[in-house]
Coordinates of C-alpha atoms in Angstrom, one line a residue:
M1 CA 53.2 216.4 62.1
A2 CA 54.4 218.9 64.7
A3 CA 52.6 219.3 68.1
A4 CA 51.1 222.6 66.9
D5 CA 49.6 220.8 63.8
V6 CA 48.1 218.1 66.1
D7 CA 46.5 220.8 68.3
E8 CA 44.9 222.4 65.2
V9 CA 43.1 219.2 64.2
D10 CA 39.6 219.0 65.7
P11 CA 39.0 215.3 66.2
L12 CA 35.3 215.8 65.7
T13 CA 36.0 216.5 62.0
R14 CA 37.7 213.1 61.6
P15 CA 35.3 210.2 60.5
Y16 CA 37.5 207.6 62.2
Y17 CA 37.3 209.4 65.5
L18 CA 33.6 210.1 65.2
I19 CA 32.8 206.5 64.4
Y20 CA 34.9 205.3 67.3
Q21 CA 33.1 207.7 69.7
L22 CA 29.7 206.8 68.3
S23 CA 30.5 203.1 68.8
Y24 CA 31.4 203.8 72.4
L25 CA 28.2 205.7 73.0
I26 CA 26.0 203.2 71.2
G27 CA 27.6 200.4 73.3
H28 CA 26.6 202.2 76.5
D29 CA 23.1 202.7 75.1
L30 CA 22.9 199.1 74.1
D31 CA 23.9 198.0 77.6
R32 CA 21.2 200.3 79.0
V33 CA 18.6 198.6 76.9
L34 CA 19.9 195.0 77.6
R35 CA 20.6 195.3 81.3
P36 CA 16.9 195.3 82.4
M37 CA 16.3 192.3 80.2
G38 CA 19.2 190.4 81.8
L39 CA 21.2 190.2 78.6
T40 CA 24.8 191.0 77.6
R41 CA 26.0 192.1 74.2
A42 CA 27.5 188.6 73.6
Q43 CA 24.2 187.0 74.5
L44 CA 22.4 189.4 72.2
G45 CA 24.8 188.6 69.4
A46 CA 24.1 184.9 69.9
L47 CA 20.3 185.3 69.9
S48 CA 20.4 187.6 66.9
H49 CA 22.5 185.2 64.7
L50 CA 20.6 182.2 65.8
A51 CA 17.2 183.8 65.1
R52 CA 18.3 185.0 61.7
E53 CA 20.6 182.2 60.5
G54 CA 19.6 179.1 62.4
D55 CA 21.7 176.6 64.4
M56 CA 25.5 177.0 64.6
S57 CA 28.5 176.2 66.8
A58 CA 29.8 178.4 69.6
A59 CA 32.9 179.1 67.5
D60 CA 30.8 180.4 64.6
L61 CA 28.7 182.5 67.0
A62 CA 31.8 184.0 68.6
R63 CA 33.3 184.9 65.3
K64 CA 30.1 186.4 64.0
S65 CA 29.5 188.3 67.2
H66 CA 33.1 189.6 67.4
V67 CA 33.8 188.1 70.9
T68 CA 36.2 185.5 72.1
A69 CA 35.3 181.8 72.2
Q70 CA 35.5 182.0 76.0
S71 CA 33.0 184.9 76.2
M72 CA 30.6 183.2 73.8
G73 CA 30.9 180.0 75.8
A74 CA 29.9 181.8 79.0
A75 CA 27.1 183.6 77.2
L76 CA 25.7 180.4 75.8
T77 CA 25.9 178.6 79.2
Q78 CA 23.8 181.4 80.7
L79 CA 21.4 181.4 77.8
A80 CA 21.0 177.6 78.0
E81 CA 20.4 177.8 81.8
A82 CA 17.6 180.4 81.1
E83 CA 16.2 178.0 78.4
L84 CA 16.7 180.7 75.7
V85 CA 18.9 178.4 73.7
A86 CA 19.3 174.6 73.4
R87 CA 22.6 172.9 72.7
Q88 CA 23.0 169.5 71.0
A89 CA 25.9 167.5 69.5
R90 CA 26.1 167.7 65.7
K91 CA 25.1 164.5 64.1
E92 CA 28.1 164.2 61.7
N93 CA 30.6 165.3 64.4
A94 CA 29.7 164.8 68.0
R95 CA 32.6 167.0 69.2
V96 CA 30.8 170.0 67.7
I97 CA 27.9 171.3 69.8
D98 CA 25.3 173.2 67.8
T99 CA 23.2 175.8 69.5
S100 CA 19.6 176.7 68.5
I101 CA 17.3 179.4 69.7
T102 CA 14.2 178.2 71.7
D103 CA 10.7 179.7 71.4
K104 CA 11.3 181.4 74.7
G105 CA 14.6 182.9 73.3
R106 CA 12.9 184.0 70.1
R107 CA 10.2 185.8 72.1
L108 CA 12.8 187.6 74.2
Y109 CA 14.8 188.5 71.1
T110 CA 11.6 190.0 69.5
R111 CA 11.2 192.2 72.6
V112 CA 14.8 193.2 72.6
R113 CA 14.5 194.2 68.9
E114 CA 11.5 196.4 69.7
R115 CA 13.5 198.2 72.4
L116 CA 16.5 198.6 70.1
R117 CA 14.2 200.1 67.4
D118 CA 13.1 202.7 70.0
A119 CA 16.8 203.4 70.9
E120 CA 17.6 203.7 67.2
A121 CA 14.7 206.1 66.7
R122 CA 16.1 208.3 69.5
L123 CA 19.5 208.3 67.7
L124 CA 18.1 209.3 64.3
V125 CA 15.3 211.6 65.5
D126 CA 16.7 214.6 63.7
L127 CA 17.3 212.9 60.3
D128 CA 14.8 212.6 57.5
E129 CA 14.2 209.4 55.6
H130 CA 16.7 210.4 52.9
D131 CA 19.4 211.2 55.4
V132 CA 18.9 207.8 57.1
E133 CA 19.1 206.0 53.8
R134 CA 22.3 207.8 52.9
L135 CA 23.8 207.2 56.4
V136 CA 23.0 203.5 56.1
A137 CA 24.6 203.3 52.7
L138 CA 27.8 205.1 53.8
L139 CA 28.1 202.9 57.0
R140 CA 27.6 199.7 54.9
H141 CA 30.3 200.8 52.6
V142 CA 32.7 201.6 55.5
Y143 CA 31.7 198.3 57.2
G144 CA 32.3 196.3 54.0
T145 CA 35.8 197.8 53.7
L146 CA 36.8 197.1 57.2
H147 CA 35.2 193.7 57.2
A148 CA 37.1 192.7 54.0
D149 CA 40.3 193.9 55.6
E150 CA 39.6 191.9 58.8
T151 CA 38.7 188.8 56.8
A152 CA 42.0 189.1 54.8
D153 CA 44.0 189.6 58.0
L154 CA 42.5 186.5 59.5
G155 CA 43.0 184.5 56.3
R156 CA 39.3 183.6 55.9

């Protein structure tokens, strides 16, 4: 593609670029919601997965939250210090430490979800119910494609 061809392409017409930019903006909005609550995205990921799926290891939480094991370790240490999660050696393998959400953590996660619903409503304010359903269906499809590719690349 020649330089002139590149200049003629409006990136705002390209889904990949739009999704990338939207991800960036949503990340900043997410930080704006989380900061006053004293949480990071990694901590939110941990609380979210623990609340929905139950106890799991730091490695599993890191993988599901798309962060490094080191980032998740730091996030869990801070959550444990705040008594939002509890950590305990797994019965069948004491080298594996499972993490569970505490009642205090569940209450905080519920408040975070309420604020995130408000942020989502601002994002979708100009869409009707049908548009939102279609958007969710399309995003799930794209997510499924990328997730399958990532899983295959990692040999899972």
